[in-house]
Coordinates of C-alpha atoms in Angstrom, one line a residue:
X454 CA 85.2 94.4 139.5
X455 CA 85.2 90.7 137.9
X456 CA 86.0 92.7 134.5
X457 CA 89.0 94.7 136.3
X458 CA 90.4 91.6 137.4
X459 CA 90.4 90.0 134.4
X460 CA 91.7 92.7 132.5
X461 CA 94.6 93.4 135.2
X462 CA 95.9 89.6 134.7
X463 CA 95.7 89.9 131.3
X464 CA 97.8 93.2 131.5
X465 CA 100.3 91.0 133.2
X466 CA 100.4 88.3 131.0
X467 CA 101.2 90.3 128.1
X468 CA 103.8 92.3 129.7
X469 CA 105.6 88.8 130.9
X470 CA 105.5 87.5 127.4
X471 CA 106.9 90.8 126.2
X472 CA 109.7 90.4 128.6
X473 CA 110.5 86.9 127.5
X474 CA 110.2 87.4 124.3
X475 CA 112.7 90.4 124.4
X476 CA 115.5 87.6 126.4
X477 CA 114.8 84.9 124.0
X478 CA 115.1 87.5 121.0
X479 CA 118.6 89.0 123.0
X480 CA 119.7 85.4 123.2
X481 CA 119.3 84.8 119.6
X482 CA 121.3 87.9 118.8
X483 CA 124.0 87.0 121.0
X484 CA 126.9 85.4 119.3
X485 CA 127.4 82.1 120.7
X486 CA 130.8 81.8 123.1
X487 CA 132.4 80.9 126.3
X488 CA 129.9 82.4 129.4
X489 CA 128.0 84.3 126.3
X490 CA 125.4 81.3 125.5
X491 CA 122.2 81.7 127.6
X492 CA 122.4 78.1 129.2
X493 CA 125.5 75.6 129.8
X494 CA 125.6 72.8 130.1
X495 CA 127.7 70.0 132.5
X496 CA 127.3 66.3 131.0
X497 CA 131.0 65.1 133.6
X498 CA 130.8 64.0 136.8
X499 CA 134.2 65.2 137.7
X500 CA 134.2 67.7 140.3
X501 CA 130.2 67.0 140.3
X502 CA 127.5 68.1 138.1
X503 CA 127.6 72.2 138.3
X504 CA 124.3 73.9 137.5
X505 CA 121.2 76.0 139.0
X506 CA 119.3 72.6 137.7
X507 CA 119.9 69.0 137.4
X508 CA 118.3 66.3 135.0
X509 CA 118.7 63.0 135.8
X510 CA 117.4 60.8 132.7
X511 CA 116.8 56.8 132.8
X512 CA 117.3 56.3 129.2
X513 CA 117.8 52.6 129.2
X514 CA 114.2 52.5 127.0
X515 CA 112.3 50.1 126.4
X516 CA 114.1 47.2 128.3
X517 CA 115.6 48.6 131.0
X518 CA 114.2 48.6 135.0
X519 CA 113.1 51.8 137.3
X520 CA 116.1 53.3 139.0
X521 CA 116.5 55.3 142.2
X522 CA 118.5 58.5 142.8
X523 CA 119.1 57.6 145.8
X524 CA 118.4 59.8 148.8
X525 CA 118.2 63.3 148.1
X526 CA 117.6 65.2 151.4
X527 CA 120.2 68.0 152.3
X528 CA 121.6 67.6 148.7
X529 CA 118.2 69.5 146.9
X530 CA 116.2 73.0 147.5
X531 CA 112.6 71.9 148.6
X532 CA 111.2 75.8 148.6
X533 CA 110.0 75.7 145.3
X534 CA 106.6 77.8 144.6
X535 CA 103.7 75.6 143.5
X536 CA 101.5 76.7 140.6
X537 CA 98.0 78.0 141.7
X538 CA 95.3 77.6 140.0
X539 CA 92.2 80.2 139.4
X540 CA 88.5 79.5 140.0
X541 CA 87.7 79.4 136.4
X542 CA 85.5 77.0 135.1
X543 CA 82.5 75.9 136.0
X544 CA 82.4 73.6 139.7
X545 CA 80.5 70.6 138.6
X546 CA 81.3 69.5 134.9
X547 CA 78.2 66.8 135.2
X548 CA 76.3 70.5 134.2
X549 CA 77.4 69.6 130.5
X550 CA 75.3 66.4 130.5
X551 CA 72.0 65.9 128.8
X552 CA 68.9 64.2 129.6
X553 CA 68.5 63.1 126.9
X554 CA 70.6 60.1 127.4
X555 CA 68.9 58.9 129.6
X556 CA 65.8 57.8 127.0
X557 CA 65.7 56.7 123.6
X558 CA 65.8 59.8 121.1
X559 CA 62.0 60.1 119.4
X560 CA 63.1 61.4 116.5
X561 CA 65.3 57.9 115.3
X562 CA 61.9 56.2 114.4
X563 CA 59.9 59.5 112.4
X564 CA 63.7 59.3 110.6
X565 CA 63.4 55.7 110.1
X566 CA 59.5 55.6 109.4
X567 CA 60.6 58.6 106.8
X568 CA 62.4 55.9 104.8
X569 CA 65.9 57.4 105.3
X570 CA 68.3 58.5 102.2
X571 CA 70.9 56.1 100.9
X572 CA 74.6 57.0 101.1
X573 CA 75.4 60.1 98.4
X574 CA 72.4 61.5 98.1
X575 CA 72.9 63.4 101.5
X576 CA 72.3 66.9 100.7
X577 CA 71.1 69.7 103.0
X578 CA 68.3 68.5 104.9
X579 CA 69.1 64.7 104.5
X580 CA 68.5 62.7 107.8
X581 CA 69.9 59.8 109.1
X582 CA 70.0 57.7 112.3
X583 CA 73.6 57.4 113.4
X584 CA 75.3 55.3 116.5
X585 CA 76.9 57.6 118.3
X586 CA 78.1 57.2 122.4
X587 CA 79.8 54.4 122.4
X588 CA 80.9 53.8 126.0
X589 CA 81.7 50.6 128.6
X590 CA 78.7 50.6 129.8
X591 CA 77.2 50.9 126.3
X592 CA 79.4 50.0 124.0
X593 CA 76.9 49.3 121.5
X594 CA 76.1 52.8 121.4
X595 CA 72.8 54.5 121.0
X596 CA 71.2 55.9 117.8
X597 CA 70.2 59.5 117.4
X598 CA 68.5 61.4 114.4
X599 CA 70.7 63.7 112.5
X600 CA 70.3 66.6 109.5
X601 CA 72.5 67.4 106.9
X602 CA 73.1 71.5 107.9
X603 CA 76.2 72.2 105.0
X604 CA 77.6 70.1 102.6
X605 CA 81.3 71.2 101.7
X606 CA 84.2 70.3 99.0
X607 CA 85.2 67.7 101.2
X608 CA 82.7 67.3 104.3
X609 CA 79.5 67.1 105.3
X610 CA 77.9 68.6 108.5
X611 CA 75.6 66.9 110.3
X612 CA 73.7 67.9 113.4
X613 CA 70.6 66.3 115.9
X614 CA 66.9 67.0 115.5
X615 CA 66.6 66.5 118.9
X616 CA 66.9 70.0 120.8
X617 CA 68.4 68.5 124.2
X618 CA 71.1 67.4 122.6
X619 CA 72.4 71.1 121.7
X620 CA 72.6 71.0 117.9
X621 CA 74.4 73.5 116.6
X622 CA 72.2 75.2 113.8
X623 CA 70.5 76.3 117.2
X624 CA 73.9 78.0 118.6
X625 CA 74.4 79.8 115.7
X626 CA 72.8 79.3 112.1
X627 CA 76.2 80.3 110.6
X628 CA 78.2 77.6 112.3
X629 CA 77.6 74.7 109.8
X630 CA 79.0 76.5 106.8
X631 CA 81.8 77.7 108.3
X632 CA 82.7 74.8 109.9
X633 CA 82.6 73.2 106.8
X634 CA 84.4 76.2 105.1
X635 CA 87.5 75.5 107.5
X636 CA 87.4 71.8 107.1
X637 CA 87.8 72.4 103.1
X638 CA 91.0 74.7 104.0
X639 CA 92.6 72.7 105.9
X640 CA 92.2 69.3 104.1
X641 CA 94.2 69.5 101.1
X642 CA 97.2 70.0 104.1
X643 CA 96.1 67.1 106.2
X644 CA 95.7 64.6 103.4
X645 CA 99.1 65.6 102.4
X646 CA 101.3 65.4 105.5
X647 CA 99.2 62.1 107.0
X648 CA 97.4 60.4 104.4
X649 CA 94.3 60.3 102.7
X650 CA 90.8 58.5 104.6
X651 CA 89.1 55.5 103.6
X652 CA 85.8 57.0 101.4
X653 CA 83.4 54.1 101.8
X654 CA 80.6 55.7 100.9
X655 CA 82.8 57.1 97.4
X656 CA 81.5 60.8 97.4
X657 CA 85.1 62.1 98.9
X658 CA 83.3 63.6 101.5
X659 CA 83.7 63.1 105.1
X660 CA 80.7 63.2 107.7
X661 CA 81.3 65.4 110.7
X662 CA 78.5 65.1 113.3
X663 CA 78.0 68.3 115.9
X664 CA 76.1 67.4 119.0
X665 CA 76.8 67.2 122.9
X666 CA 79.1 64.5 123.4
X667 CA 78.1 63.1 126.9
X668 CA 81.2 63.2 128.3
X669 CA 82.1 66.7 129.3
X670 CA 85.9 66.6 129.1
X671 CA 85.6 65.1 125.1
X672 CA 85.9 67.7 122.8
X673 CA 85.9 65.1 120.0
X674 CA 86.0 61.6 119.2
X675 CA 87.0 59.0 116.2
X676 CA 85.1 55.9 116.4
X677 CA 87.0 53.4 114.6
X678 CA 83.9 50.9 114.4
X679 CA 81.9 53.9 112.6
X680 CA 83.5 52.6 109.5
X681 CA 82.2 48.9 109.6
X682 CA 78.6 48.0 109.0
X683 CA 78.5 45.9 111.8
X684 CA 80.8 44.9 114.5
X685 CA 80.8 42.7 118.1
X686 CA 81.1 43.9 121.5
X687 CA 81.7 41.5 124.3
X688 CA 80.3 38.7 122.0
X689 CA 77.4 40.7 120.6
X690 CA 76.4 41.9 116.9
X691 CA 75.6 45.7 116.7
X692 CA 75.1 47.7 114.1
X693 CA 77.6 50.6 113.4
X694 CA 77.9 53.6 110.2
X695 CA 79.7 51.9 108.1
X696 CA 80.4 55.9 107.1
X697 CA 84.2 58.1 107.4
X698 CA 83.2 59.8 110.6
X699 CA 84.4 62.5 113.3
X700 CA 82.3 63.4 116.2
X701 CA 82.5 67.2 118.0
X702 CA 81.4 68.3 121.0
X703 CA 79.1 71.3 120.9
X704 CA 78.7 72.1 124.6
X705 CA 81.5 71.0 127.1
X706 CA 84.6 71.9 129.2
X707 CA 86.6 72.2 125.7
X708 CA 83.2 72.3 123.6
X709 CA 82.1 75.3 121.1
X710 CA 79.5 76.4 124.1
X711 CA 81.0 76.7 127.3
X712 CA 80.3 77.6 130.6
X713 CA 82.6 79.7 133.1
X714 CA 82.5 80.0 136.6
X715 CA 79.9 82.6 136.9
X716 CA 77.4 80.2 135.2
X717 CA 78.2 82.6 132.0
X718 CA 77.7 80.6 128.6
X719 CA 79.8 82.0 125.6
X720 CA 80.1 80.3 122.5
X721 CA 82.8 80.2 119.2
X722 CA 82.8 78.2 116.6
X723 CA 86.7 78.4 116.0
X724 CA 87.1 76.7 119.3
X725 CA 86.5 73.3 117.6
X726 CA 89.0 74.0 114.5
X727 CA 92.0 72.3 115.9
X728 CA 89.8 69.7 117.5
X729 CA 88.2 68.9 113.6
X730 CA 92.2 68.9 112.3
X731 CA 93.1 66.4 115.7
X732 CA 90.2 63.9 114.6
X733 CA 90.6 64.2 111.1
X734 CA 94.1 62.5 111.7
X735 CA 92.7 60.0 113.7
X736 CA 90.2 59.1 110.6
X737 CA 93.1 58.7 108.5
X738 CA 95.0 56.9 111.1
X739 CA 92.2 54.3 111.3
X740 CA 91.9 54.0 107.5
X741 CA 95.4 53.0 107.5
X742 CA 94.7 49.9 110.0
X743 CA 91.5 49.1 107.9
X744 CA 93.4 47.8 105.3
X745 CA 95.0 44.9 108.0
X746 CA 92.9 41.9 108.0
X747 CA 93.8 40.8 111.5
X748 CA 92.7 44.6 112.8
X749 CA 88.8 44.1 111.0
X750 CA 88.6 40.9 112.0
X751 CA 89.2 42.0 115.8
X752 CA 86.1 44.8 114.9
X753 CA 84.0 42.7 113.5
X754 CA 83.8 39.6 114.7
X755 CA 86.6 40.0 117.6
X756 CA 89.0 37.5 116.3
X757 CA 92.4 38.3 116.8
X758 CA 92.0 40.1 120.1
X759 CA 95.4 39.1 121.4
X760 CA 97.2 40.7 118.6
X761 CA 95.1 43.8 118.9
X762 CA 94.8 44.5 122.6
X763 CA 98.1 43.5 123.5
X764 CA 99.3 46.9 121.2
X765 CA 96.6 49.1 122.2
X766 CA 98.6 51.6 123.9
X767 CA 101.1 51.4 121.3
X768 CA 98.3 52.0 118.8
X769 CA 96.7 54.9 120.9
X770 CA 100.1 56.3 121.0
X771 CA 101.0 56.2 118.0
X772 CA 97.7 58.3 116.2
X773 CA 97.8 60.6 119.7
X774 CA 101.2 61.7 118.7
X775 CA 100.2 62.1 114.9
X776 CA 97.2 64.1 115.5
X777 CA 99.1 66.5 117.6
X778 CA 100.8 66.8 114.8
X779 CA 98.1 67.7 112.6
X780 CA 96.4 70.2 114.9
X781 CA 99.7 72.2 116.0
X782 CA 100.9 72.5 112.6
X783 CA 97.7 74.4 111.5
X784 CA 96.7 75.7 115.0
X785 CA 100.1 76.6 116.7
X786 CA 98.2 78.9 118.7
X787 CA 96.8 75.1 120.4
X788 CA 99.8 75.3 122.5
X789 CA 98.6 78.5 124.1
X790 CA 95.3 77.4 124.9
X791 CA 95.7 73.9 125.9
X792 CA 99.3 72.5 125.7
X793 CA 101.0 74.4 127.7
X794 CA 98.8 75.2 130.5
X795 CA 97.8 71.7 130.6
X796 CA 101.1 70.9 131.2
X797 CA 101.3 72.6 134.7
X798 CA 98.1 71.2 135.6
X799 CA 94.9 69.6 134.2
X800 CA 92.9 72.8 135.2
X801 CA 94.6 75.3 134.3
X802 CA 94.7 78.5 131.7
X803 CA 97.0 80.6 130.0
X804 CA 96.2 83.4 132.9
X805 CA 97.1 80.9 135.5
X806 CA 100.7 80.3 134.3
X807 CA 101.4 83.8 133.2
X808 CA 100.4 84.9 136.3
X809 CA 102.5 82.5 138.2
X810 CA 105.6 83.2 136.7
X811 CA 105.1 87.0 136.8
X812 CA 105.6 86.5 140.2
X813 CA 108.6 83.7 140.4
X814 CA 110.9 82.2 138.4
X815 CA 110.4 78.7 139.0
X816 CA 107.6 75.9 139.8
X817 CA 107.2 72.6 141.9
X818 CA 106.1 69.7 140.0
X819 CA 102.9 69.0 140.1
X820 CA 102.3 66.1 142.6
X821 CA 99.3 64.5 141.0
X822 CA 101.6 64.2 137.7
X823 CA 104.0 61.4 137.9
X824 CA 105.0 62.3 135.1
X825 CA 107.1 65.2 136.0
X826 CA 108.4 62.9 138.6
X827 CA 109.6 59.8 137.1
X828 CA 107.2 57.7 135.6
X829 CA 108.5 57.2 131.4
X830 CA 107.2 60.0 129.1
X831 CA 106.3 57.7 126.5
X832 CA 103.3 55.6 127.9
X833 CA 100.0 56.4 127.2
X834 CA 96.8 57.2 130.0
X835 CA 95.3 59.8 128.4
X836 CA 96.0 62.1 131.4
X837 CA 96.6 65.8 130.0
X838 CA 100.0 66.0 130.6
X839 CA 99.8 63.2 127.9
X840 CA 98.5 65.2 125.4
X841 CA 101.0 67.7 125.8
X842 CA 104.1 65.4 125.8
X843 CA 103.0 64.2 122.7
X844 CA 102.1 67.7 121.6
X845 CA 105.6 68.3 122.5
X846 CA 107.1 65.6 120.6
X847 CA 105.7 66.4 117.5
X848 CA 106.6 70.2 117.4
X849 CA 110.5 68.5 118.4
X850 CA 110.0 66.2 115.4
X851 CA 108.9 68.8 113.2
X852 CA 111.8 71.5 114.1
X853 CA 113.9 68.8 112.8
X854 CA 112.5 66.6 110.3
X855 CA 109.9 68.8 108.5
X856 CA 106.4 67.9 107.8
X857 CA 107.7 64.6 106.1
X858 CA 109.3 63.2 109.6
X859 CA 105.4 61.8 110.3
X860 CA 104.7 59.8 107.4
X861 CA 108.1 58.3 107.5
X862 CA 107.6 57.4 111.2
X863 CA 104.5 56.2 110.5
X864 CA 105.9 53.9 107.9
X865 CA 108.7 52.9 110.4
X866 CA 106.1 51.8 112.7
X867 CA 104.4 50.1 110.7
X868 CA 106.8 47.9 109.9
X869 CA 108.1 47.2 113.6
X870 CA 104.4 46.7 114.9
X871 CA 104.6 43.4 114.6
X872 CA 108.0 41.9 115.3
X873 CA 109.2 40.3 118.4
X874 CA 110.6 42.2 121.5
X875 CA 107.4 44.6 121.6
X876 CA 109.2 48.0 119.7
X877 CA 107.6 50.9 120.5
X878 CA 106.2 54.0 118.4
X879 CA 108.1 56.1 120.3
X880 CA 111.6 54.4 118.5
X881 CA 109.7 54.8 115.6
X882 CA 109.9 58.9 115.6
X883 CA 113.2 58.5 117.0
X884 CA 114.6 56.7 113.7
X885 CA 112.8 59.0 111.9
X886 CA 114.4 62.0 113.1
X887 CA 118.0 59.9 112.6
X888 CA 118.8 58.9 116.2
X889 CA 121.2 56.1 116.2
X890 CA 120.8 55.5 120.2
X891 CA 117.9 56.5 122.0
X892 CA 119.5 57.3 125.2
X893 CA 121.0 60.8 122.8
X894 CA 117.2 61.2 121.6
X895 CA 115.6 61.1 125.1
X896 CA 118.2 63.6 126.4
X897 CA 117.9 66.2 123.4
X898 CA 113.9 66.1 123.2
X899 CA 113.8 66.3 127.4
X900 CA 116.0 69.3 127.3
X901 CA 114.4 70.7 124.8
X902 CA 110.8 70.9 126.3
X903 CA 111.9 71.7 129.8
X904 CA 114.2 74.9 128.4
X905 CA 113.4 75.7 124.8
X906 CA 116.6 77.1 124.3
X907 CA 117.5 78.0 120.6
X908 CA 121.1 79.9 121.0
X909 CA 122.9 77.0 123.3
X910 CA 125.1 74.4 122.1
X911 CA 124.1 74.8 117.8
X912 CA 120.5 74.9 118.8
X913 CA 120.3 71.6 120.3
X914 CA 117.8 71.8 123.0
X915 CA 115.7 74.1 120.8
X916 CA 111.8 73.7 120.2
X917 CA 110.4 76.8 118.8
X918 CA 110.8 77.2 114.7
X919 CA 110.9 80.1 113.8
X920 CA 108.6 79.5 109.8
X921 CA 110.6 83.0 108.7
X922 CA 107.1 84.2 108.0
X923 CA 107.7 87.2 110.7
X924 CA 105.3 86.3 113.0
X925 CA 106.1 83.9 115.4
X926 CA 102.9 84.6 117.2
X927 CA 100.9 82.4 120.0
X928 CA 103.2 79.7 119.6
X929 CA 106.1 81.3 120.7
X930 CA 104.5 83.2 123.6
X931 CA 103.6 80.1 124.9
X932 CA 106.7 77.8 124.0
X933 CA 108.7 80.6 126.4
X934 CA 106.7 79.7 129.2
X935 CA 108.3 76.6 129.5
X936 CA 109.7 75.5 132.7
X937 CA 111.1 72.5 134.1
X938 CA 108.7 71.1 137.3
X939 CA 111.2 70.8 139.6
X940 CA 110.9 67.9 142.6
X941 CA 111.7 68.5 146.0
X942 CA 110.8 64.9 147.2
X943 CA 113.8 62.9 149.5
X944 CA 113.7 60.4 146.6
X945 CA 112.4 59.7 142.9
X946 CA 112.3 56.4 141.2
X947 CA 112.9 57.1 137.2
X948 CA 111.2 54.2 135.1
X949 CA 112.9 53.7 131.8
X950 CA 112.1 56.5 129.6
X951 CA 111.2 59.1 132.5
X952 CA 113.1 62.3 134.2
X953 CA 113.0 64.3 136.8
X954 CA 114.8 67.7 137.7
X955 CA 115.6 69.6 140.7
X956 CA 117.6 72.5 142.1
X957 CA 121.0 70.8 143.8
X958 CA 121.9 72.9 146.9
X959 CA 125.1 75.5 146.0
X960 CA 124.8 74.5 142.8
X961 CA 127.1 71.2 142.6
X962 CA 125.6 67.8 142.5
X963 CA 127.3 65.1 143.7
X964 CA 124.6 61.9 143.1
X965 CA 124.5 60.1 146.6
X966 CA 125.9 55.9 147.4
X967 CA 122.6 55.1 147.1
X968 CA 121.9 56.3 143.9
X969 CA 121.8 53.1 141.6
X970 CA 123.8 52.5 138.7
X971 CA 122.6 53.6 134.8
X972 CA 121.0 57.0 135.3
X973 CA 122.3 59.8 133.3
X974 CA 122.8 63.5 134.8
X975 CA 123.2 67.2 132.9
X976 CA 124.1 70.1 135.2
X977 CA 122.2 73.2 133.7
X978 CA 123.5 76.9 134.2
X979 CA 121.4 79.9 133.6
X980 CA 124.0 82.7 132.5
X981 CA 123.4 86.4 133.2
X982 CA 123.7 87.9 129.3
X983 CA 123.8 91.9 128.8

């Protein structure tokens, strides 16, 4: 019966997609004209904002204050369908945690007492003690015994000795190569769009390590002290690499061994693809800062910490929003398995939101996301719906700007980094792309993720891109599931840089007296096209 359940959503998922695929495809055909245009838009005030849904933006970024719309009772629809979400995964995520952690790892000293290999002469078999789990309450880390499994053009794949800790020659013994197989493809593209990595060890290679990560929500992780010899934490000396490293998860919520509700494991190596592609970027992106003086002196011996921690979100923004790039632009099919669904809610699949909108044609935001309900779409938590706003971003920046809009707004950034008034990545992108005012930028790329609409107004609001290669595949499917959350609160309080939508009661919005000065409103119509 679990089979025939499964089966029957999928069945329903794929006929939605067909169904929205075949209105986005009509819309596209559809000559654009008066009441012909799938959505229209109301940017005046006069007569009120007209439209099944309103957007009020506060756009006044980065300076600006948080602004009220006032009260909104008996001017909104509050019957709005919230997104459920289906037992999926296993209950207690603490069942992805080893031992193992608990002790030191026996292997380290028969490594060490083996007199281990210098740097390039790690072939196959090679091993090393490595620092790896670097957390606060050990951020030293702790130091594990690793083989060399595959050596590729340009990696290396490592792997514990230690059975508890899920190596994964013992998943599968065909993993290592063709992890190291894909990391070869996909290199020569990621070097060229981002930047090349810092090769301390001067063998071009760089050293991914495949192991259970403790934490069973990481999929992967970029240490940026694995490329210093040593560095200090909270006043102490510890040792570190000093190797170009990326770190992948083999068994965990988003790991390449997995387990599902029923306590069933299953296992695929492609599942850590996008994640290699995502850290990869993040090596680069730390390569990059190497070359600062100020940034290594903060890692090694903690000088300079007000420069460094007073950016850190900027920073974490920043390489977030690039290594989206990275993985989305090789793994479009990302947005269907994470960005998307994660999106609607931190638990949720691909199943769960087809099946929702099979059966309505809207969804409440989610109430434990402020995000869909004011708070500015441009700071950094590391929530989910983080991920996928930058995720989001970059597939907006890229439908304009090409592959060459990242580099350039790296460069941009930079160069603002460190001037006065605290400039933000964010500005960065938007100069990139050509923006003269951001208040136009955060209106197009807002409209653009909440409605994905390609035939209204030239294309404006659009997100999909259609590569002309004739299959638009995942990507698509998962772009036209895009909805805007819609609030049905009395009142929401937009910090600069944030949104919220909502349904305005017989269509007409006329924003209340209380509603305070500077917000900006669109009125959005959904047109009935043959």
């Amino acid at each position: 019966m679990r089979f025939s359940k499964h089966r029957t959503q999928m069945t329903v998922c794929i006929l939605l997609i067909i169904v929205l695929l075949a209105s986005t495809l009509n819309a596209l055909q559809t000559e654009a004209g008066p009441g012909t245009e799938p959505l229209t838009f109301d940017y005046s005030a006069e007569d009120g904002y007209q439209g099944d849904y309103i957007v009020v933006l506060n756009s006044n970024y980065p300076m600006g204050r948080r602004l009220s719309t006032g009260f909104l009772n008996k001017l909104i629809e509050t019957d709005i369908p919230v997104l459920d979400v289906g037992d999926n995964r296993v209950p207690d995520p603490n069942i992805y945690r080893s031992k193992a952690y608990q002790m030191d790892d026996p292997y380290t000293s028969k490594v060490a007492d083996g007199q281990m290999l210098e740097r390039n002469s790690w072939d196959v078999g090679s091993q090393r003690n490595f620092i790896v789990e670097r957390t606060s309450t050990s951020p030293g880390g702790k130091s594990i015994a690793f083989q060399v499994l595959a050596v590729g053009k340009f990696c290396r794949i490592w792997t514990p000795l230690n059975p508890d800790y899920y190596p994964l020659d013992e998943i599968d013994l065909t993993y290592a190569q063709k992890a190291a197989n894909e990391f070869d493809a996909q290199f020569p593209h990621t070097t060229r769009v981002f930047g090349d990595f810092l090769d301390l060890c001067e063998d071009g290679l760089v050293n991914l390590l495949f192991y259970n990560i403790d934490s069973p929500l990481i999929s992967g992780i970029t240490y940026p002290q694995d490329l210093y010899d040593q560095v200090t934490v909270r006043g102490q000396l510890a040792d570190s690499n000093a190797a170009p490293m990326i770190h992948i998860d083999t068994l965990g919520i988003a790991g390449i061994v997995r387990i599902d509700a029923r306590m069933e494991e299953s296992h695929d190596i492609t599942r850590c693809f996008p994640v290699m592609t995502h850290e990869f970027q993040h090596l680069i992106y730390e390569s990059k800062r190497y070359r600062d003086p100020d940034y290594r002196a903060y890692w090694e011996a903690q000088e300079k910490q007000s420069i460094y921690l007073s950016n850190l979100e900027n920073e974490t923004w920043m390489t977030e929003h690039l290594s989206a790039a990275a993985a989305i632009l090789r793994y479009p099919r990302i947005f269907r398995d994470d960005y998307v669904p994660y999106w609607y809610d931190r638990n949720a699949n691909y199943e769960d939101v087809c099946h929702h909108f099979s059966r309505h044609a809207e969804v409440a935001a989610n109430k434990n996301y402020m995000i869909q309900r004011g708070r500015t779409i441009y700071q950094w938590k590391g929530d989910k719906d983080d991920y996928s706003l930058v995720a989001f971003l970059a597939q907006f920046a890229y439908t304009r700007g090409g592959e060459e809009v990242f580099q350039k707004a790296w460069e941009i950034w930079d160069g603002l980094r460190d001037k006065s008034g605290k400039p933000k990545p964010v500005q960065a992108v938007a100069e990139a792309l050509g923006y003269m005012d951001f208040a136009s930028f955060h209106q197009d790329f807002v409209l653009s993720f909440l409605f994905n609409d390609a035939a209204s107004e030239g294309g404006r609001y659009r997100l999909f891109f259609d590569q002309g290669d004739g299959d638009p595949g995942q990507m698509q499917e998962a772009l036209s599931l895009l909805k805007p959350p819609i609030i049905t609160g009395n009142e929401a309080k937009i910090e600069v840089g944030g949104y919220v939508v909502f349904k305005p009661i017989g269509g007409v919005y006329v924003p209340p007296i209380t509603a305070m000065e500077g917000l900006q409103y669109v009125g959005i119509t959904v047109n009935e096209l043959d």
